[in-house]
Amino acid sequence: KSSWADEVELDSGSFPAPTEKIVNGQKIVTEYKYNKDDKKVKVIRTYKITKQIVPKSIARRKTLAKFGESVNDKPGPNAQTTMVSEDVYMQFISNKEEEKSAENALDSLKNIAKCRICNGEHWSVHCPFKGTAYYNEKVDAAKVDAAKTPEATTSGKPGKYVPPFMKESQKSGGVSGGMRGRDDTTAIRISNLSESMVESDLEELVKKIGPHSKMYLARDKNTGLCKGFAYVHFKSRRDAATAIEVLNGHGYDHLILNVEWSKPQNTN
C-alpha cells in the first residue's frame, strides 16, 4: 500500500482540501502544507468542543455573514484564512490602600495654601472676594483690632503686635509723643511691586484703608518703569498700622506685597 505522500505527489501538484470530522465531541481538522524545509507535511489538529456563555455582542458578531475568500465557508473560523489564538482574559485589581494614600496626599496639598482675606484653601491672589465689599469689611475689622490693641497689651500679657509708635504714645501719654518738626512715623514702605505699577494703581490700593497726605512711586530714570517699591504717608498712624496688617502678604498683580514701616532718613 502506497503512503499518502506518494499519492499527493501523483496529483496535479495542488494540496487536497482540508477535512473536518467530529468524533466523540472532538473536531479533527486535517490539512496539508509545506514546512520550513519546503517539504509537504500533513497537519492534524484536534479541538475539544465545549459550550460557553458569551456576551450578546460576541454572539451577534459570530453570526455575521462571511465575505471575500471565506464567503462559502462553514460556520466557524477557517484555518486557511483565519489564525485562531488563545483567549486572553484581563482582570483589573486596584489596591485600596494606594488609593487612600493618594487621597491623603491630595488633602495635605490643599492645606498648604491659605487665603489671608477669607481664610479659604487657596492663595490670596486667586481669592474671589478680593476688591469686593467683603474685603472692605476686613479692612474695617482690622482698624477696630488696631484700636483695641493698646488696651489688650497694657496689662503686660502677650497679645497682638503693637507698632512702636503706639508703645511710645502710651509712655508719653499722647499720640505725637513729643516729636518735633516733620512727622515721618505715618509713612510705610510697599515693596515687591510690578514694573507696570502706576500712581493711580497705588492710590486705588491704599485709598480704602484711610486718607493719605502724599505718596511716592519710585521710577527708573531711563525706562520710566516702577523700581518695585513706593512710600505712602497716611494722615493717621492708626491707618498706617492697618495698612501694614492688611496689605502685608496681600497678592497684587501676581506678586506678594511686602509692607513695613518706613525707616527714618539720616539727616546727617
XYZ file of N, CA and C in Angstrom:
804
model
N 0.857 -1.198 0.000
C 0.000 0.000 0.000
C 0.884 1.234 0.000
N 0.616 2.157 -0.921
C 1.430 3.367 -1.024
C 1.076 4.336 0.101
N 2.044 5.155 0.455
C 1.827 6.134 1.520
C 1.050 7.334 0.991
N 0.518 8.130 1.890
C -0.276 9.300 1.472
C 0.614 10.339 0.798
N 1.914 10.363 1.124
C 2.806 11.324 0.474
C 2.975 11.016 -0.995
N 3.068 9.697 -1.328
C 3.194 9.343 -2.725
C 1.925 9.661 -3.483
N 0.784 9.469 -2.844
C -0.476 9.770 -3.506
C -0.601 11.270 -3.786
N -0.091 12.093 -2.857
C -0.157 13.534 -3.056
C 0.724 13.956 -4.221
N 1.916 13.326 -4.334
C 2.823 13.687 -5.406
C 2.265 13.290 -6.761
N 1.419 12.251 -6.826
C 0.846 11.830 -8.097
C -0.227 12.791 -8.587
N -0.729 13.639 -7.684
C -1.757 14.599 -8.089
C -1.150 15.667 -8.972
N -1.943 16.599 -9.343
C -1.500 17.663 -10.241
C -0.582 18.669 -9.569
N -0.284 18.466 -8.315
C 0.597 19.378 -7.597
C -0.127 20.199 -6.565
N -1.425 20.257 -6.524
C -2.183 21.029 -5.551
C -2.505 20.164 -4.349
N -2.618 20.832 -3.190
C -2.921 20.111 -1.961
C -4.391 19.703 -1.929
N -4.688 18.599 -1.253
C -6.098 18.243 -1.061
C -6.786 19.255 -0.146
N -8.062 19.379 -0.249
C -8.821 20.320 0.578
C -8.811 19.850 2.035
N -8.778 20.768 2.987
C -8.831 20.365 4.391
C -10.143 19.669 4.714
N -10.059 18.713 5.634
C -11.233 17.951 6.037
C -11.471 18.139 7.529
N -12.736 18.041 7.896
C -13.120 18.165 9.300
C -14.025 16.991 9.653
N -13.762 16.384 10.817
C -14.566 15.286 11.319
C -14.859 15.528 12.791
N -16.065 15.188 13.214
C -16.458 15.304 14.610
C -16.635 13.904 15.158
N -15.779 13.538 16.127
C -15.781 12.201 16.695
C -15.775 12.342 18.211
N -16.813 11.804 18.886
C -16.898 11.784 20.352
C -16.711 13.184 20.967
N -17.416 14.152 20.427
C -17.329 15.504 20.962
C -16.046 16.231 20.646
N -15.230 15.733 19.705
C -13.995 16.371 19.295
C -14.009 16.607 17.794
N -13.472 17.734 17.399
C -13.383 18.070 15.975
C -11.950 17.862 15.511
N -11.777 17.025 14.490
C -10.465 16.701 13.943
C -10.330 17.387 12.592
N -9.350 18.260 12.452
C -9.115 19.007 11.226
C -7.814 18.509 10.616
N -7.867 18.121 9.356
C -6.703 17.612 8.629
C -6.416 18.536 7.454
N -5.130 18.957 7.321
C -4.730 19.833 6.219
C -3.306 19.512 5.810
N -2.919 19.998 4.643
C -1.597 19.745 4.078
C -0.932 21.092 3.773
N 0.402 21.133 4.001
C 1.139 22.367 3.740
C 2.622 22.076 3.630
N 3.395 23.081 3.306
C 4.851 22.974 3.234
C 5.446 23.401 4.578
N 6.478 22.658 5.003
C 7.158 23.032 6.246
C 8.330 23.968 5.944
N 9.198 24.187 6.942
C 10.327 25.093 6.762
C 11.352 24.567 5.758
N 11.436 23.229 5.641
C 12.387 22.622 4.700
C 11.802 22.456 3.316
N 10.663 23.091 3.054
C 9.989 23.034 1.742
C 9.559 21.611 1.395
N 9.114 20.883 2.431
C 8.589 19.540 2.222
C 7.109 19.526 2.554
N 6.369 18.685 1.864
C 4.939 18.554 2.096
C 4.698 17.752 3.364
N 3.872 18.292 4.255
C 3.552 17.624 5.507
C 2.052 17.613 5.704
N 1.619 16.703 6.539
C 0.211 16.573 6.883
C 0.028 17.024 8.328
N -0.892 17.957 8.572
C -1.122 18.536 9.894
C -2.513 18.132 10.351
N -2.576 17.535 11.529
C -3.858 17.117 12.100
C -4.050 17.876 13.416
N -5.123 18.616 13.524
C -5.459 19.359 14.738
C -6.729 18.785 15.336
N -6.710 18.641 16.658
C -7.863 18.097 17.369
C -8.391 19.162 18.320
N -9.651 19.486 18.216
C -10.285 20.509 19.043
C -11.350 19.864 19.899
N -11.412 20.277 21.145
C -12.457 19.812 22.049
C -13.623 20.784 21.980
N -14.788 20.255 21.714
C -15.975 21.085 21.549
C -16.598 21.341 22.921
N -16.691 22.603 23.291
C -17.304 22.994 24.562
C -18.305 24.105 24.308
N -19.247 24.214 25.209
C -20.250 25.273 25.140
C -19.912 26.338 26.181
N -19.941 27.579 25.763
C -19.550 28.682 26.640
C -20.531 29.840 26.464
N -20.891 30.445 27.571
C -21.797 31.590 27.534
C -20.962 32.858 27.314
N -21.277 33.577 26.262
C -20.542 34.795 25.904
C -21.520 35.961 25.877
N -21.027 37.180 25.926
C -21.920 38.341 25.813
C -22.658 38.365 24.486
N -23.770 39.083 24.482
C -24.605 39.140 23.280
C -23.859 39.762 22.102
N -22.981 40.711 22.367
C -22.251 41.345 21.272
C -21.328 40.349 20.569
N -20.688 39.443 21.355
C -19.818 38.438 20.745
C -20.637 37.420 19.969
N -21.763 36.990 20.552
C -22.619 36.032 19.849
C -23.163 36.632 18.562
N -23.509 37.934 18.567
C -24.004 38.589 17.364
C -22.906 38.711 16.312
N -21.673 38.928 16.764
C -20.560 39.046 15.819
C -20.245 37.709 15.147
N -20.461 36.598 15.850
C -20.189 35.289 15.258
C -21.185 34.904 14.174
N -22.362 35.531 14.195
C -23.385 35.218 13.191
C -23.329 36.143 11.982
N -22.327 37.021 11.924
C -22.230 37.905 10.769
C -21.877 37.124 9.512
N -22.366 37.588 8.362
C -22.116 36.909 7.086
C -20.652 37.048 6.692
N -20.065 35.969 6.163
C -18.680 35.989 5.736
C -18.561 36.608 4.352
N -17.335 37.069 4.028
C -17.130 37.742 2.750
C -15.744 37.388 2.225
N -15.503 37.761 0.990
C -14.198 37.507 0.386
C -13.989 36.041 0.081
N -12.800 35.526 0.374
C -12.482 34.132 0.105
C -13.221 33.178 1.022
N -13.786 33.678 2.126
C -14.500 32.810 3.072
C -16.001 32.914 2.937
N -16.503 33.412 1.799
C -17.940 33.598 1.658
C -18.695 32.271 1.629
N -18.039 31.195 1.138
C -18.701 29.881 1.057
C -18.260 28.939 2.172
N -17.528 29.442 3.182
C -17.050 28.569 4.250
C -18.165 28.243 5.228
N -17.922 27.198 6.006
C -18.879 26.773 7.023
C -18.781 27.717 8.221
N -19.748 27.660 9.117
C -19.660 28.492 10.328
C -18.404 28.166 11.125
N -17.810 29.178 11.684
C -16.584 28.992 12.440
C -15.374 29.459 11.643
N -14.227 29.547 12.308
C -13.025 30.029 11.619
C -12.463 29.011 10.643
N -11.925 29.503 9.532
C -11.265 28.668 8.538
C -9.762 28.771 8.740
N -9.090 27.663 8.860
C -7.662 27.652 9.155
C -6.831 28.299 8.059
N -7.318 28.269 6.816
C -6.558 28.842 5.717
C -6.637 30.366 5.661
N -7.667 30.930 6.188
C -7.840 32.392 6.130
C -7.871 33.055 7.501
N -7.968 32.262 8.564
C -8.093 32.828 9.906
C -7.090 32.167 10.835
N -6.399 32.981 11.627
C -5.471 32.462 12.628
C -6.158 32.495 13.991
N -6.319 31.340 14.563
C -7.008 31.212 15.843
C -5.965 31.206 16.949
N -6.113 32.106 17.900
C -5.201 32.181 19.042
C -5.985 31.986 20.328
N -5.267 31.876 21.415
C -5.904 31.669 22.710
C -6.563 32.958 23.194
N -7.640 32.797 23.940
C -8.328 33.948 24.515
C -7.535 34.491 25.695
N -7.460 35.779 25.765
C -6.739 36.451 26.842
C -7.763 37.169 27.709
N -7.811 36.846 28.976
C -8.740 37.451 29.915
C -7.959 38.367 30.857
N -8.448 39.589 31.025
C -7.786 40.584 31.876
C -8.660 40.873 33.092
N -8.032 40.897 34.251
C -8.731 41.207 35.490
C -7.996 42.362 36.170
N -8.683 43.491 36.283
C -8.085 44.695 36.861
C -8.280 44.671 38.373
N -7.182 44.739 39.095
C -7.211 44.723 40.558
C -6.639 46.044 41.044
N -7.386 46.767 41.858
C -6.940 48.054 42.399
C -6.659 47.892 43.886
N -5.569 48.499 44.318
C -5.179 48.440 45.721
C -5.839 49.603 46.468
N -6.712 49.288 47.410
C -7.436 50.331 48.135
C -6.500 51.165 49.006
N -5.446 50.544 49.538
C -4.522 51.291 50.387
C -3.786 52.363 49.589
N -3.415 52.038 48.326
C -2.744 53.029 47.487
C -3.686 54.181 47.162
N -4.972 53.878 46.910
C -5.931 54.941 46.621
C -6.104 55.860 47.825
N -6.146 55.282 49.045
C -6.301 56.111 50.233
C -5.078 56.993 50.444
N -3.879 56.434 50.225
C -2.661 57.233 50.396
C -2.623 58.372 49.393
N -3.098 58.131 48.163
C -3.123 59.196 47.165
C -4.103 60.298 47.562
N -5.266 59.912 48.108
C -6.229 60.913 48.559
C -5.684 61.728 49.725
N -4.979 61.078 50.658
C -4.390 61.812 51.785
C -3.326 62.782 51.308
N -2.572 62.396 50.277
C -1.553 63.300 49.740
C -2.196 64.529 49.123
N -3.316 64.337 48.410
C -4.014 65.480 47.828
C -4.584 66.382 48.910
N -5.107 65.799 49.995
C -5.641 66.614 51.086
C -4.543 67.443 51.752
N -3.354 66.858 51.896
C -2.255 67.613 52.504
C -1.821 68.758 51.619
N -1.896 68.589 50.290
C -1.538 69.679 49.386
C -2.559 70.808 49.463
N -3.827 70.467 49.681
C -4.845 71.512 49.765
C -4.633 72.402 50.987
N -4.092 71.825 52.090
C -3.930 72.600 53.313
C -2.718 73.521 53.279
N -1.897 73.466 52.225
C -0.720 74.322 52.157
C -1.131 75.772 51.941
N -2.039 76.006 50.989
C -2.450 77.371 50.650
C -3.572 77.823 51.586
N -3.468 79.063 52.081
C -4.499 79.634 52.935
C -4.632 81.102 52.606
N -5.844 81.525 52.289
C -6.096 82.905 51.878
C -6.078 83.815 53.099
N -5.478 85.001 52.940
C -5.451 85.976 54.029
C -6.743 86.780 54.123
N -7.558 86.733 53.078
C -8.784 87.544 53.046
C -9.967 86.769 53.619
N -10.187 85.545 53.081
C -11.348 84.758 53.514
C -10.964 83.467 54.224
N -9.646 83.235 54.452
C -9.152 82.032 55.119
C -9.538 80.758 54.387
N -9.711 80.848 53.063
C -10.021 79.671 52.265
C -8.771 78.907 51.869
N -8.982 77.716 51.270
C -7.858 76.869 50.870
C -7.403 77.251 49.464
N -6.940 78.470 49.300
C -6.390 78.957 48.035
C -5.488 80.145 48.345
N -4.714 80.569 47.349
C -3.837 81.710 47.530
C -4.640 83.001 47.524
N -4.102 84.022 48.172
C -4.805 85.307 48.256
C -4.961 85.961 46.891
N -4.042 85.642 45.954
C -4.135 86.238 44.617
C -5.400 85.780 43.900
N -5.808 84.508 44.130
C -6.971 83.947 43.442
C -8.240 84.040 44.287
N -8.266 84.879 45.305
C -9.454 84.975 46.167
C -10.597 85.640 45.402
N -11.790 85.036 45.389
C -12.914 85.659 44.684
C -13.465 86.891 45.377
N -13.108 87.108 46.672
C -13.626 88.252 47.419
C -12.703 89.467 47.341
N -11.576 89.356 46.611
C -10.627 90.469 46.539
C -11.256 91.639 45.781
N -11.240 92.825 46.392
C -11.805 94.009 45.771
C -13.303 94.137 45.921
N -13.932 93.310 46.773
C -15.378 93.357 46.976
C -15.693 93.958 48.339
N -16.975 93.956 48.664
C -17.412 94.502 49.947
C -16.861 93.685 51.111
N -16.661 92.383 50.891
C -16.089 91.540 51.952
C -14.678 91.992 52.293
N -13.916 92.411 51.297
C -12.552 92.911 51.528
C -12.602 94.208 52.326
N -13.572 95.078 52.001
C -13.705 96.338 52.746
C -14.068 96.081 54.208
N -14.926 95.074 54.437
C -15.267 94.733 55.826
C -14.043 94.239 56.587
N -13.178 93.518 55.926
C -11.959 93.040 56.580
C -11.060 94.212 56.953
N -10.999 95.220 56.070
C -10.195 96.402 56.368
C -10.750 97.126 57.585
N -12.080 97.262 57.636
C -12.697 97.925 58.798
C -12.450 97.133 60.080
N -12.523 95.794 59.980
C -12.274 94.970 61.163
C -10.834 95.104 61.626
N -9.915 95.239 60.679
C -8.509 95.424 61.054
C -8.307 96.749 61.769
N -9.041 97.794 61.347
C -8.957 99.081 62.034
C -9.441 98.971 63.479
N -10.528 98.231 63.676
C -11.058 98.054 65.032
C -10.063 97.297 65.901
N -9.439 96.248 65.324
C -8.455 95.478 66.087
C -7.249 96.338 66.439
N -6.840 97.203 65.492
C -5.703 98.079 65.772
C -6.024 99.069 66.884
N -7.316 99.507 66.954
C -7.719 100.432 68.011
C -7.762 99.754 69.378
N -8.097 98.457 69.388
C -8.203 97.729 70.657
C -6.861 97.158 71.107
N -5.869 97.190 70.275
C -4.584 96.559 70.608
C -3.934 97.172 71.845
N -3.859 98.505 71.994
C -3.229 99.058 73.197
C -3.911 98.637 74.482
N -5.264 98.528 74.481
C -5.984 98.128 75.680
C -5.673 96.684 76.053
N -5.465 95.847 75.037
C -5.225 94.434 75.319
C -3.819 94.182 75.820
N -2.889 95.095 75.533
C -1.486 94.862 75.887
C -1.025 95.689 77.075
N -1.897 96.543 77.633
C -1.479 97.366 78.766
C -1.292 96.550 80.020
N -1.943 95.398 80.111
C -1.843 94.586 81.317
C -0.553 93.787 81.380
N 0.278 93.850 80.360
C 1.534 93.121 80.369
C 1.425 91.716 79.817
N 0.218 91.242 79.483
C 0.053 89.906 78.939
C 0.389 89.919 77.455
N 0.909 88.806 76.915
C 1.229 88.761 75.486
C -0.044 88.833 74.655
N -0.033 89.682 73.643
C -1.199 89.845 72.785
C -0.775 90.050 71.354
N -1.520 90.858 70.618
C -1.202 91.132 69.229
C -0.026 92.101 69.124
N 0.482 92.223 67.927
C 1.623 93.092 67.668
C 1.221 94.554 67.849
N 2.047 95.292 68.578
C 1.820 96.713 68.814
C 2.915 97.490 68.097
N 2.562 98.383 67.172
C 3.572 99.169 66.475
C 4.389 100.005 67.453
N 5.631 100.331 67.093
C 6.485 101.098 68.014
C 5.907 102.454 68.379
N 5.239 103.142 67.422
C 4.723 104.477 67.729
C 3.616 104.421 68.774
N 2.845 103.280 68.815
C 1.797 103.151 69.835
C 2.402 102.935 71.210
N 3.520 102.190 71.264
C 4.171 101.991 72.558
C 4.704 103.315 73.092
N 5.291 104.154 72.202
C 5.810 105.444 72.635
C 4.689 106.380 73.066
N 3.543 106.305 72.357
C 2.425 107.186 72.714
C 1.841 106.817 74.071
N 1.873 105.495 74.425
C 1.369 105.094 75.731
C 2.273 105.616 76.852
N 3.606 105.593 76.593
C 4.538 106.059 77.615
C 4.462 107.571 77.793
N 4.336 108.316 76.681
C 4.335 109.777 76.753
C 2.967 110.353 77.061
N 1.903 109.515 76.904
C 0.562 109.985 77.220
C -0.078 110.756 76.090
N 0.485 110.719 74.907
C -0.103 111.404 73.764
C 0.162 110.647 72.501
N -0.411 111.143 71.431
C -0.256 110.482 70.147
C 1.053 110.861 69.506
N 1.423 112.143 69.602
C 2.626 112.599 68.922
C 3.884 112.178 69.654
N 3.792 111.991 70.981
C 4.928 111.528 71.748
C 6.018 112.572 71.875
N 5.697 113.852 71.745
C 6.691 114.892 71.911
C 7.612 115.063 70.735
N 7.226 114.578 69.537
C 8.082 114.713 68.369
C 8.047 116.146 67.862
N 9.161 116.594 67.374
C 9.266 117.946 66.864
C 9.491 117.902 65.353
N 9.068 118.938 64.683
C 9.305 119.057 63.251
C 8.407 118.122 62.464
N 8.995 117.560 61.391
C 8.224 116.733 60.460
C 7.943 115.362 61.074
N 6.719 114.856 60.877
C 6.300 113.576 61.440
C 6.357 112.521 60.332
N 7.369 111.599 60.410
C 7.516 110.537 59.419
C 7.060 109.176 59.939
N 6.454 109.130 61.115
C 6.035 107.841 61.660
C 4.781 107.302 60.994
N 4.118 108.087 60.177
C 2.923 107.602 59.472
C 3.259 107.087 58.084
N 4.530 107.030 57.726
C 4.936 106.591 56.388
C 5.198 105.091 56.390
N 4.764 104.428 55.330
C 5.007 102.995 55.151
C 5.710 102.784 53.816
N 6.416 101.680 53.732
C 7.131 101.317 52.512
C 6.519 100.047 51.937
N 6.069 100.136 50.688
C 5.462 98.996 49.998
C 6.455 98.527 48.941
N 6.884 97.288 49.045
C 7.856 96.741 48.099
C 7.277 95.524 47.388
N 8.079 95.018 46.449
C 7.702 93.884 45.599
C 6.536 94.248 44.676
N 6.574 95.463 44.153
C 5.584 95.919 43.177
C 6.046 95.556 41.777
N 5.089 95.409 40.862
C 5.425 95.072 39.490
C 5.900 96.307 38.732
N 6.564 96.092 37.595
C 7.090 97.191 36.806
C 5.983 98.033 36.177
N 4.808 97.427 35.973
C 3.705 98.147 35.341
C 2.896 98.984 36.338
N 3.334 99.074 37.581
C 2.616 99.828 38.607
C 2.687 101.328 38.295
N 1.532 102.029 38.430
C 1.464 103.478 38.230
C 0.836 104.108 39.471
N 0.854 105.460 39.506
C 0.348 106.158 40.685
C -1.129 105.894 40.924
N -1.908 105.771 39.844
C -3.349 105.531 40.013
C -3.609 104.171 40.645
N -2.802 103.162 40.272
C -2.957 101.836 40.887
C -2.585 101.870 42.364
N -1.522 102.619 42.689
C -1.121 102.722 44.091
C -2.184 103.423 44.930
N -2.788 104.466 44.373
C -3.842 105.186 45.099
C -5.075 104.306 45.266
N -5.401 103.516 44.253
C -6.540 102.606 44.343
C -6.294 101.531 45.408
N -5.033 101.172 45.629
C -4.700 100.134 46.591
C -4.842 100.600 48.041
N -4.528 101.884 48.306
C -4.481 102.349 49.694
C -5.633 103.274 50.077
N -6.448 103.697 49.121
C -7.476 104.676 49.463
C -8.580 104.088 50.327
N -8.791 102.766 50.262
C -9.844 102.146 51.057
C -9.450 102.040 52.529
N -8.157 102.148 52.818
C -7.699 101.976 54.203
C -7.853 103.268 54.991
N -7.513 104.377 54.365
C -7.619 105.656 55.064
C -7.039 106.783 54.235
N -7.277 108.050 54.640
C -6.738 109.190 53.884
C -5.218 109.281 54.036
N -4.570 109.720 52.973
C -3.118 109.860 52.987
C -2.755 111.260 52.498
N -1.632 111.751 52.984
C -1.186 113.096 52.629
C -0.396 113.121 51.332
N 0.438 112.145 51.141
C 1.199 112.081 49.892
C 1.711 110.668 49.702
N 2.175 110.396 48.491
C 2.763 109.099 48.184
C 3.811 109.284 47.097
N 4.779 108.361 47.083
C 5.894 108.447 46.140
C 6.124 107.065 45.542
N 6.093 106.993 44.213
C 6.342 105.750 43.492
C 7.697 105.853 42.803
N 8.642 105.024 43.185
C 9.995 105.088 42.626
C 9.987 104.580 41.194
N 10.570 105.386 40.282
C 10.625 105.034 38.868
C 12.067 105.088 38.373
N 12.343 104.286 37.360
C 13.658 104.309 36.729
C 13.789 105.541 35.834
N 14.951 106.193 35.875
C 15.127 107.433 35.111
C 15.154 107.175 33.607
N 15.680 106.049 33.195
C 15.811 105.775 31.763
C 14.541 105.185 31.159
N 14.000 104.149 31.800
C 12.829 103.465 31.238
C 11.511 104.051 31.719
N 11.499 104.681 32.885
C 10.261 105.207 33.435
C 9.390 104.159 34.105
N 9.883 102.924 34.233
C 9.113 101.856 34.866
C 9.325 101.886 36.371
N 8.396 101.260 37.062
C 8.460 101.213 38.522
C 9.654 100.366 38.967
N 10.367 100.857 39.991
C 11.516 100.131 40.519
C 11.125 98.996 41.455
N 9.871 98.961 41.868
C 9.408 97.867 42.728
C 9.047 98.279 44.132
N 9.150 99.582 44.469
C 8.776 99.996 45.822
C 8.162 101.392 45.768
N 7.436 101.723 46.844
C 6.762 103.018 46.934
C 6.609 103.377 48.408
N 6.400 104.682 48.669
C 6.195 105.207 50.025
C 4.841 105.910 50.070
N 4.116 105.664 51.155
C 2.802 106.277 51.347
C 2.775 106.888 52.744
N 2.409 108.184 52.834
C 2.285 108.885 54.106
C 0.794 109.026 54.436
N 0.365 108.367 55.498
C -1.027 108.477 55.943
C -1.167 109.648 56.912
N -2.380 110.147 57.015
C -2.650 111.225 57.960
C -2.763 110.716 59.388
N -3.037 109.443 59.523
C -3.193 108.860 60.856
C -2.248 107.679 61.001
N -1.620 107.568 62.171
C -0.747 106.431 62.430
C -1.539 105.135 62.498
N -2.761 105.240 62.968
C -3.607 104.051 63.072
C -3.927 103.492 61.687
N -4.174 104.366 60.710
C -4.406 103.906 59.340
C -3.148 103.272 58.759
N -1.991 103.815 59.096
C -0.736 103.232 58.612
C -0.540 101.825 59.173
N -0.845 101.636 60.466
C -0.730 100.304 61.060
C -1.719 99.333 60.432
N -2.920 99.835 60.137
C -3.917 98.990 59.475
C -3.453 98.592 58.082
N -2.820 99.513 57.367
C -2.328 99.203 56.025
C -1.259 98.119 56.063
N -0.399 98.167 57.073
C 0.631 97.134 57.192
C 0.002 95.776 57.477
N -1.002 95.765 58.352
C -1.631 94.491 58.718
C -2.420 93.900 57.558
N -3.068 94.750 56.757
C -3.924 94.251 55.680
C -3.122 93.947 54.424
N -2.214 94.845 54.038
C -1.530 94.711 52.757
C -0.295 93.827 52.816
N 0.294 93.631 53.963
C 1.489 92.782 54.044
C 1.116 91.330 53.759
N 1.691 90.771 52.694
C 1.345 89.424 52.263
C 0.154 89.374 51.338
N -0.394 90.534 50.980
C -1.552 90.587 50.085
C -1.097 90.386 48.640
N -1.821 89.585 47.878
C -1.480 89.330 46.482
C -1.999 90.443 45.583
N -1.102 91.003 44.784
C -1.484 92.069 43.857
C -0.667 91.917 42.580
N -1.346 91.799 41.464
C -0.714 91.680 40.145
C 0.266 90.501 40.129
N -0.205 89.343 40.642
C 0.549 88.089 40.663
C 1.819 88.181 41.517
N 1.897 89.136 42.429
C 3.033 89.266 43.333
C 2.532 89.411 44.768
N 3.339 88.995 45.719
C 3.003 89.100 47.139
C 3.666 90.361 47.681
N 2.846 91.307 48.161
C 3.368 92.586 48.626
C 4.074 92.437 49.972
N 5.071 93.285 50.189
C 5.786 93.359 51.453
C 5.664 94.793 51.971
N 4.940 94.972 53.068
C 4.654 96.309 53.606
C 5.262 96.404 54.997
N 5.994 97.480 55.261
C 6.629 97.685 56.557
C 6.708 99.184 56.831
N 7.117 99.510 58.066
C 7.282 100.911 58.420
C 8.485 101.496 57.686
N 8.316 102.730 57.254
C 9.411 103.407 56.561
C 10.477 103.813 57.567
N 11.718 103.448 57.300
C 12.808 103.813 58.207
C 13.126 105.295 58.068
N 13.303 106.017 59.170
C 13.594 107.470 59.080
C 14.944 107.706 58.405
N 14.990 108.744 57.569
C 16.231 109.076 56.874
C 17.210 109.749 57.827
N 18.487 109.493 57.584
C 19.548 110.085 58.392
C 19.812 111.514 57.932
N 19.504 112.481 58.773
C 19.648 113.887 58.381
C 21.109 114.282 58.273
N 21.997 113.549 58.956
C 23.424 113.887 58.869
C 23.968 113.589 57.483
